[in-house]
PDB file of C-alpha atoms in Angstrom:
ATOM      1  CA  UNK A   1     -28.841-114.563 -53.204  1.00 37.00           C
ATOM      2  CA  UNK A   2     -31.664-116.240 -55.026  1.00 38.00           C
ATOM      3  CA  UNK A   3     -33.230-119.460 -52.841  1.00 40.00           C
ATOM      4  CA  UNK A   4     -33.493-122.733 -54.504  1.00 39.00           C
ATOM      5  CA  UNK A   5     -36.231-124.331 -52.947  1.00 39.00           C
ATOM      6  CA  UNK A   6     -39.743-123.352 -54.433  1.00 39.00           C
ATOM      7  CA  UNK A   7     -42.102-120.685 -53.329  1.00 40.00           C
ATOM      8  CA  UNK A   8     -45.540-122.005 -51.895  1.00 40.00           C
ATOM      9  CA  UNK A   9     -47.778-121.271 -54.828  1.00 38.00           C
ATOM     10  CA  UNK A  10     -50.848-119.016 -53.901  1.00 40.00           C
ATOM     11  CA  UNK A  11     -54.170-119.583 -54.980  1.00 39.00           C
ATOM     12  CA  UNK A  12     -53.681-117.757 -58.332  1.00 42.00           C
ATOM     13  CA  UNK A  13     -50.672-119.605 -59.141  1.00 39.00           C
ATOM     14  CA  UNK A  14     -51.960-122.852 -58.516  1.00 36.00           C
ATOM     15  CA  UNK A  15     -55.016-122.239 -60.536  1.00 39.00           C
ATOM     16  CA  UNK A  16     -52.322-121.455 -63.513  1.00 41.00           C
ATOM     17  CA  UNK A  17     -50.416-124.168 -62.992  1.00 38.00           C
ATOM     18  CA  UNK A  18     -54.014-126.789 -63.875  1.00 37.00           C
ATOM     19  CA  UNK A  19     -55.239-124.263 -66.678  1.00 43.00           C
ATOM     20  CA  UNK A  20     -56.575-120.489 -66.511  1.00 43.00           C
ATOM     21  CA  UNK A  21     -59.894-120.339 -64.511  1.00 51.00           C
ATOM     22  CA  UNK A  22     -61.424-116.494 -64.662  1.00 56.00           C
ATOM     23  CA  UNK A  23     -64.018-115.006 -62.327  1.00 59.00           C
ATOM     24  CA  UNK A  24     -66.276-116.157 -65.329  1.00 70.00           C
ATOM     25  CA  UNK A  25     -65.762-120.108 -64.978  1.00 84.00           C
ATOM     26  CA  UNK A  26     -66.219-119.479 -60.524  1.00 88.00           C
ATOM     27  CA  UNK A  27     -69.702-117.825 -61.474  1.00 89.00           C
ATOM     28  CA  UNK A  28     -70.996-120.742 -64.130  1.00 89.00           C
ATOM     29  CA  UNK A  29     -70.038-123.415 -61.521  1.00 91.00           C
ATOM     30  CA  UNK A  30     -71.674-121.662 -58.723  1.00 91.00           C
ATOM     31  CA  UNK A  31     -74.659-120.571 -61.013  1.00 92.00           C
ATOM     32  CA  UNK A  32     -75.090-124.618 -62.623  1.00 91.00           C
ATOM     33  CA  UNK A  33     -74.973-125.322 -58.394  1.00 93.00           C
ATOM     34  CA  UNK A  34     -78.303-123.237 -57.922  1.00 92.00           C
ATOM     35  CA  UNK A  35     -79.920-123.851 -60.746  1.00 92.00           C
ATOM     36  CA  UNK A  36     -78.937-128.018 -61.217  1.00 90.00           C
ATOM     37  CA  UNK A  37     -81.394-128.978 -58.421  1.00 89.00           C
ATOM     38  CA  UNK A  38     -84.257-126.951 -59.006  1.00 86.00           C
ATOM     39  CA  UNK A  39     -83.913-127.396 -63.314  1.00 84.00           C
ATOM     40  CA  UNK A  40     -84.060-131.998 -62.696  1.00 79.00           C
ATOM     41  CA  UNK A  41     -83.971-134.443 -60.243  1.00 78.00           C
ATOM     42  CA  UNK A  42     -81.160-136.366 -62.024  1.00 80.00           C
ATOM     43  CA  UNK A  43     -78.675-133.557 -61.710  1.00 87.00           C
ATOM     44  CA  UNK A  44     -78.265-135.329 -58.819  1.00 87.00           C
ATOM     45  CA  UNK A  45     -75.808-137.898 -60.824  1.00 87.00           C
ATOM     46  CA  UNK A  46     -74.173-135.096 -62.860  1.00 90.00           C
ATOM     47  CA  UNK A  47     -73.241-133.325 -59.163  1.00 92.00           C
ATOM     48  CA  UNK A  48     -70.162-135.251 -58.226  1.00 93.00           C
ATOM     49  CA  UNK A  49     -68.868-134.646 -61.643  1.00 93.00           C
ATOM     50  CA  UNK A  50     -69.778-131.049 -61.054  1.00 92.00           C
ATOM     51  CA  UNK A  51     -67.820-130.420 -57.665  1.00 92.00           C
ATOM     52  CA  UNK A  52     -65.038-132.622 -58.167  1.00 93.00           C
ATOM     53  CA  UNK A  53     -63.437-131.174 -62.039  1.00 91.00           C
ATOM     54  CA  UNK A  54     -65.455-127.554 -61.168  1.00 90.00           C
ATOM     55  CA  UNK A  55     -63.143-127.475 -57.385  1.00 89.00           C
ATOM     56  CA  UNK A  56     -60.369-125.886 -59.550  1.00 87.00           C
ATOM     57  CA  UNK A  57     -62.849-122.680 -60.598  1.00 89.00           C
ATOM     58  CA  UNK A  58     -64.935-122.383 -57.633  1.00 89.00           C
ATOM     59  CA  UNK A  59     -63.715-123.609 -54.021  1.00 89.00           C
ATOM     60  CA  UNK A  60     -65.108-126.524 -52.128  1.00 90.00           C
ATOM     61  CA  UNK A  61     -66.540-123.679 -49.406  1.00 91.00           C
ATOM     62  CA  UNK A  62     -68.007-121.777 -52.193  1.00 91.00           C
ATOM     63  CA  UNK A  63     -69.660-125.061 -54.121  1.00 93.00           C
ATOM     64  CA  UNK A  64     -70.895-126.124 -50.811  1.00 93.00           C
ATOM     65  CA  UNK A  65     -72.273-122.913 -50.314  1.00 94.00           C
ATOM     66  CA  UNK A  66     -74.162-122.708 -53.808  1.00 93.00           C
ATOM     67  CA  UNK A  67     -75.375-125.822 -53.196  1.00 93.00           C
ATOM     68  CA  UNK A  68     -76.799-125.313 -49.922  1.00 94.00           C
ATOM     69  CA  UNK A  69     -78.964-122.846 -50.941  1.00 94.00           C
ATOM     70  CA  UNK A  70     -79.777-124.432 -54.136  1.00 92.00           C
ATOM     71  CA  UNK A  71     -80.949-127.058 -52.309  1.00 92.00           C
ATOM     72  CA  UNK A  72     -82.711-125.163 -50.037  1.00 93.00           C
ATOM     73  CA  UNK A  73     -84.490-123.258 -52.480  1.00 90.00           C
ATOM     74  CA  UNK A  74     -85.705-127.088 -54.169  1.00 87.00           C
ATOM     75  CA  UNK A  75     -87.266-127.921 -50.958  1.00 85.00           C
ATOM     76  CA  UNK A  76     -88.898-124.174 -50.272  1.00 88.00           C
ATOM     77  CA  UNK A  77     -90.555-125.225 -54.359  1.00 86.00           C
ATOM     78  CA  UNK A  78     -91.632-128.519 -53.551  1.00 81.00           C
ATOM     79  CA  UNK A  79     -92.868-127.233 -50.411  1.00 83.00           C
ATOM     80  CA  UNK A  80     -95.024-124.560 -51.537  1.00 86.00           C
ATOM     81  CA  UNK A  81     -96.076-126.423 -54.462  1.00 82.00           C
ATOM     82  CA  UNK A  82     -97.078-130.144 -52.685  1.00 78.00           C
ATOM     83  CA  UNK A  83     -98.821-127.802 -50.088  1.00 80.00           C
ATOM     84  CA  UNK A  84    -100.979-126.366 -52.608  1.00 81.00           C
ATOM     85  CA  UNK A  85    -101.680-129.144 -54.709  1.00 78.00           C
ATOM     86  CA  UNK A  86    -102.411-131.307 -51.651  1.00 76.00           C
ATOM     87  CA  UNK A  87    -100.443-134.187 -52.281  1.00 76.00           C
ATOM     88  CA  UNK A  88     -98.162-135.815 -49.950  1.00 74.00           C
ATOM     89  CA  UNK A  89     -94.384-134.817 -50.030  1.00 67.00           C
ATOM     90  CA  UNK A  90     -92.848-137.608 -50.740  1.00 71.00           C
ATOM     91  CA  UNK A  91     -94.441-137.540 -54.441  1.00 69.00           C
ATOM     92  CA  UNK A  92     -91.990-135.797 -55.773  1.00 68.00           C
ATOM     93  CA  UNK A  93     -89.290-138.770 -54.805  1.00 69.00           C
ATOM     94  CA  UNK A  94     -91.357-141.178 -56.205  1.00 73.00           C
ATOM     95  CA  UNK A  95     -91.856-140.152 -59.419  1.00 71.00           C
ATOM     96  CA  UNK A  96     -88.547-139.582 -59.378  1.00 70.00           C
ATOM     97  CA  UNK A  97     -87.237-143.169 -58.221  1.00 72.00           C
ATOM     98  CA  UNK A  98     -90.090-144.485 -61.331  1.00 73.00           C
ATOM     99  CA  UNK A  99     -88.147-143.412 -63.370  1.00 74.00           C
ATOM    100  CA  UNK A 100     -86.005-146.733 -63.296  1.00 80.00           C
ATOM    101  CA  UNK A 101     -88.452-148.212 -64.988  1.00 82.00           C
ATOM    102  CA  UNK A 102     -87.632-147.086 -68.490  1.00 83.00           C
ATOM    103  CA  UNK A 103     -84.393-148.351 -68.595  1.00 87.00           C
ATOM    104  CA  UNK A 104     -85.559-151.693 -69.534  1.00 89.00           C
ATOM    105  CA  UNK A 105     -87.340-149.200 -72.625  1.00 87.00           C
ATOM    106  CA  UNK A 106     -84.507-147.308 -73.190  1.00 87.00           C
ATOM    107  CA  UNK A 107     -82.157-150.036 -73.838  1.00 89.00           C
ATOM    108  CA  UNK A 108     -84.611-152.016 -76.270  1.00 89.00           C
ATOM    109  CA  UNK A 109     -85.161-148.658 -77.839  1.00 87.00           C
ATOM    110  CA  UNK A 110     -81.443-147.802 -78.239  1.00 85.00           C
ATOM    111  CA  UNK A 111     -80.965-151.270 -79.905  1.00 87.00           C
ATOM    112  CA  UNK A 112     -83.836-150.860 -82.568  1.00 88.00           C
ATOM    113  CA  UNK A 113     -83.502-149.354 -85.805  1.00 89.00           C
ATOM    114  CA  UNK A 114     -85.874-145.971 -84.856  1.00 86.00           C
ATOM    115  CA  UNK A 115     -83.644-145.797 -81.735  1.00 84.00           C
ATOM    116  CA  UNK A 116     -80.147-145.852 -83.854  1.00 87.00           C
ATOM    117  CA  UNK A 117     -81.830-143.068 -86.199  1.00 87.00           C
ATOM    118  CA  UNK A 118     -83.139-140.886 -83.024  1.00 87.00           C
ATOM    119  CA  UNK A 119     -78.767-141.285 -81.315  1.00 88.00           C
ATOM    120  CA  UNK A 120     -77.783-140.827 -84.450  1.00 86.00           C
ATOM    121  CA  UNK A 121     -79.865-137.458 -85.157  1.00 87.00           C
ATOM    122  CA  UNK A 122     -78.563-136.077 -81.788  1.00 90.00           C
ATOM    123  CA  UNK A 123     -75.648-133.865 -83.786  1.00 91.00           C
ATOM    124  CA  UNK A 124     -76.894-134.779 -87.364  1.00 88.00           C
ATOM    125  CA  UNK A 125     -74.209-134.847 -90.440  1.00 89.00           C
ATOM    126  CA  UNK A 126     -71.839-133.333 -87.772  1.00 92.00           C
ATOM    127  CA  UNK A 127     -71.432-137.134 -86.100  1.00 90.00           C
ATOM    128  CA  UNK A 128     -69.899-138.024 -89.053  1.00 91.00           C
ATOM    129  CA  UNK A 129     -66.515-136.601 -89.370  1.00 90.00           C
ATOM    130  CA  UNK A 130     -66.041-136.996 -85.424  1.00 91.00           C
ATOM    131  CA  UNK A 131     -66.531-140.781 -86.286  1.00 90.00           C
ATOM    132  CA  UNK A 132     -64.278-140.716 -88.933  1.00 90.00           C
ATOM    133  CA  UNK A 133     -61.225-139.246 -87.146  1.00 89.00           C
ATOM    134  CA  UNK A 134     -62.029-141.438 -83.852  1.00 89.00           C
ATOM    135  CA  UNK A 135     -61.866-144.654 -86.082  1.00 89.00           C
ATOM    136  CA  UNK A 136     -58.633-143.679 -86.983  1.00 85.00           C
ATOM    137  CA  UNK A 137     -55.410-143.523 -84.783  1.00 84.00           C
ATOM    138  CA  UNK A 138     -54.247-140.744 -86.394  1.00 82.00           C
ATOM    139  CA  UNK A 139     -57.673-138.962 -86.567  1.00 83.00           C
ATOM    140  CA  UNK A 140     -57.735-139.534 -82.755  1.00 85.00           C
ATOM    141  CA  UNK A 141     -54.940-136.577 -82.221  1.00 87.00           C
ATOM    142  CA  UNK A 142     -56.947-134.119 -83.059  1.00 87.00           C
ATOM    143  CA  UNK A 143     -59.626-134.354 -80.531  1.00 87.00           C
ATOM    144  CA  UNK A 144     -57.470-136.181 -77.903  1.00 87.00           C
ATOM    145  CA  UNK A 145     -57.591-132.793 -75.519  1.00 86.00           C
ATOM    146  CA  UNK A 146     -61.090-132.977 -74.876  1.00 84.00           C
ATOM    147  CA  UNK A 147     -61.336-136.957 -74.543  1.00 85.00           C
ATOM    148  CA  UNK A 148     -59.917-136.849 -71.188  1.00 88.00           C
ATOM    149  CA  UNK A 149     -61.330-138.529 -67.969  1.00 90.00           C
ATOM    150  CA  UNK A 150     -63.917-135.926 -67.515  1.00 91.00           C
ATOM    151  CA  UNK A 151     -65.716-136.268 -70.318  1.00 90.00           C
ATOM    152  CA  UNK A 152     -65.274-139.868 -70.493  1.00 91.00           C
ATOM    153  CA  UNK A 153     -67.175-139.801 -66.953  1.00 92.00           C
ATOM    154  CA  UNK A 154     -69.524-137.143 -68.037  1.00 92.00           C
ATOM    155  CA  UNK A 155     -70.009-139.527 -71.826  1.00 92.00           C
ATOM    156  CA  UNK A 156     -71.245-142.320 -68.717  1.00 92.00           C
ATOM    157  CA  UNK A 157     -73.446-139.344 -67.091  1.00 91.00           C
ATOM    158  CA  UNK A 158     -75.389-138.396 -70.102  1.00 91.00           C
ATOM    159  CA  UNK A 159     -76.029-142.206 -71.061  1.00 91.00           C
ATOM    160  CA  UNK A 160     -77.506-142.520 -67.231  1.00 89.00           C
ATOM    161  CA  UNK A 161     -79.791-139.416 -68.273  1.00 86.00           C
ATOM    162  CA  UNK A 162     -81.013-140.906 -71.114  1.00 87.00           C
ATOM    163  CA  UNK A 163     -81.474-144.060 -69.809  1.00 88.00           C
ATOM    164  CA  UNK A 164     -83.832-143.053 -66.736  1.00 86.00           C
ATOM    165  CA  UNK A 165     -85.457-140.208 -69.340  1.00 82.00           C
ATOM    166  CA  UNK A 166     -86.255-142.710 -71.884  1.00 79.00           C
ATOM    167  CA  UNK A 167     -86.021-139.510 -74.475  1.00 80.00           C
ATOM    168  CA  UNK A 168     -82.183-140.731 -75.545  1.00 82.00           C
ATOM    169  CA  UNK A 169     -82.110-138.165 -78.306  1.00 83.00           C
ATOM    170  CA  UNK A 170     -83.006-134.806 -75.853  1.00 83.00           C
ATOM    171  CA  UNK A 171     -80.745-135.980 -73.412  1.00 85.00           C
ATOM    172  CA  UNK A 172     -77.922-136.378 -75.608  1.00 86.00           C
ATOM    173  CA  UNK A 173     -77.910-132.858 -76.053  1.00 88.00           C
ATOM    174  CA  UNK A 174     -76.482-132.875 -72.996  1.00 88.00           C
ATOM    175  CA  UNK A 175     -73.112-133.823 -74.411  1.00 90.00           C
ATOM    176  CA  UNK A 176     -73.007-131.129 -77.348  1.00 91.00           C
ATOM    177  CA  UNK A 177     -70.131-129.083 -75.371  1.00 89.00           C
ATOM    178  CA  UNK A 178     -67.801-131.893 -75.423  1.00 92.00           C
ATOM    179  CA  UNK A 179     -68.964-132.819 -79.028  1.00 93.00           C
ATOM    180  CA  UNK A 180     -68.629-129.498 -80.453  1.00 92.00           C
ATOM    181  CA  UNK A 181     -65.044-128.952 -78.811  1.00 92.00           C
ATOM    182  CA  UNK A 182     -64.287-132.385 -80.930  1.00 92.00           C
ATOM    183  CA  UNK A 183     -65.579-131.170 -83.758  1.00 93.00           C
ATOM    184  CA  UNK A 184     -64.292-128.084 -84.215  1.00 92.00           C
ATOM    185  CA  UNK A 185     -60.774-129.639 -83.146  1.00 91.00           C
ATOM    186  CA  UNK A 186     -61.376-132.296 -86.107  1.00 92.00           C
ATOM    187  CA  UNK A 187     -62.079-129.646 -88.571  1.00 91.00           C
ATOM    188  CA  UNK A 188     -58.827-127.421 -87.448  1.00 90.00           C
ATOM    189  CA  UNK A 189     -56.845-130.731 -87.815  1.00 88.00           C
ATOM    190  CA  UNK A 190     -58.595-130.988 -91.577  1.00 87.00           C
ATOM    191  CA  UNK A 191     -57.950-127.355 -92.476  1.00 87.00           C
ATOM    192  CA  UNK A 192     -54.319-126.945 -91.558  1.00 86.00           C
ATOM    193  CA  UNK A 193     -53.345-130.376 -93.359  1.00 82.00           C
ATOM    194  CA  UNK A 194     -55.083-128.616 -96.795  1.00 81.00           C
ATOM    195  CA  UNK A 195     -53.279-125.538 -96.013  1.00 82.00           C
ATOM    196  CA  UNK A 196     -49.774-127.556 -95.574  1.00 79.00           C
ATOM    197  CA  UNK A 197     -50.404-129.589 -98.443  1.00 79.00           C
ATOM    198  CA  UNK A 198     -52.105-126.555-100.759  1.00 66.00           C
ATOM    199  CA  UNK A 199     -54.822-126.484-102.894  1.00 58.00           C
ATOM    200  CA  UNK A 200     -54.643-128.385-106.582  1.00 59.00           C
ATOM    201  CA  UNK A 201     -53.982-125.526-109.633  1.00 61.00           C
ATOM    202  CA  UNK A 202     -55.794-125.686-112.808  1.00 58.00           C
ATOM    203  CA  UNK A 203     -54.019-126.470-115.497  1.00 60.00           C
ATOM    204  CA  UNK A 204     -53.150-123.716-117.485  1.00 62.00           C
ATOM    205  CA  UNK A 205     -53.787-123.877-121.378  1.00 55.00           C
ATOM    206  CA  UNK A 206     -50.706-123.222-123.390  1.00 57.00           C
ATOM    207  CA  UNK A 207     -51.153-121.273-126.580  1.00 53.00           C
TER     208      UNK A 207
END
């Protein structure tokens, strides 16, 4: 006789059940946790984005664990390298908290004309048809799977980044996987409504 109330779900099941996550996905979250600290001192804003949507690939023991020696291996760098260079330790987390300062210069930048040109050159021609479907409310279908709470959050993320960076288009880059999952989702929305609709036929001359 079969039982009616549910099974626990394992760890498999449960990772079904919120999408498919493959040994692939655990191994970019844990390899973005070494790397993140030692590649800028502002991954330090992307990392709660990182642990909290990447806890569905990688477990909280094993993020905490690829952290911990990420982190680790930062300060071993620093160490070595403040050592031999003979400055004081604390150098590194000052030129790191300057970097507030160019948001004042960031934000007058973003709102002049060379500033508009330099966001707008972040993805090129390519911004355009993304703009074009989000303006509409039909056009906003098509990307709606990837314009979810996590990349609204990591939208905010990237603007921080290029805020503190002062370099608004470089950092912008940051946002090209989320931008060129929209993309290509606007362009398969485009391509199957010409294929429902069918291309025009040339008239054909009559004798």
């Amino acid at each position: 006789m079969l039982s009616s109330s549910p099974r626990p779900l394992g760890e498999a099941a449960r990772r079904s059940e919120y999408g498919i996550f493959s040994a692939g996905a655990s191994w970019a979250v844990a390899t973005a946790l070494l790397v993140g600290p030692l590649a800028k001192e502002s991954f330090v804003f992307l990392l709660p984005w990182l642990l909290w949507y990447g806890r569905r690939a990688l477990g909280w023991r094993g993020q905490l664990a690829a952290l911990a020696v990420g982190v680790a291996a930062l300060g071993a760098v620093h160490y070595f390298i403040d050592k031999a260079a003979g400055t004081p330790h604390t150098a590194t987390l000052t030129n790191a908290l300057a970097h507030a300062e160019n948001i004042p210069y960031s934000l007058r930048r973003a709102a002049s004309l060379k500033g508009l040109g330099e966001l707008l050159s972040i993805f090129g021609l390519f911004t355009l048809p993304v703009l074009l479907a989000l303006a509409r409310p039909v056009g906003r279908r098509a990307p709606a799977p990837v314009l979810g709470a996590a990349e609204g959050w990591l939208l905010l993320l990237v603007v921080v980044h290029m805020l503190l960076s002062s370099e608004l288009g470089r950092m912008g880059y940051l946002l090209a996987p989320v931008f060129t999952a929209a993309l290509a989702l606007v362009a398969q929305a485009v391509l199957r409504r010409v294929a429902a609709q069918g291309l025009p036929r040339w008239p054909q001359a009559t004798e």
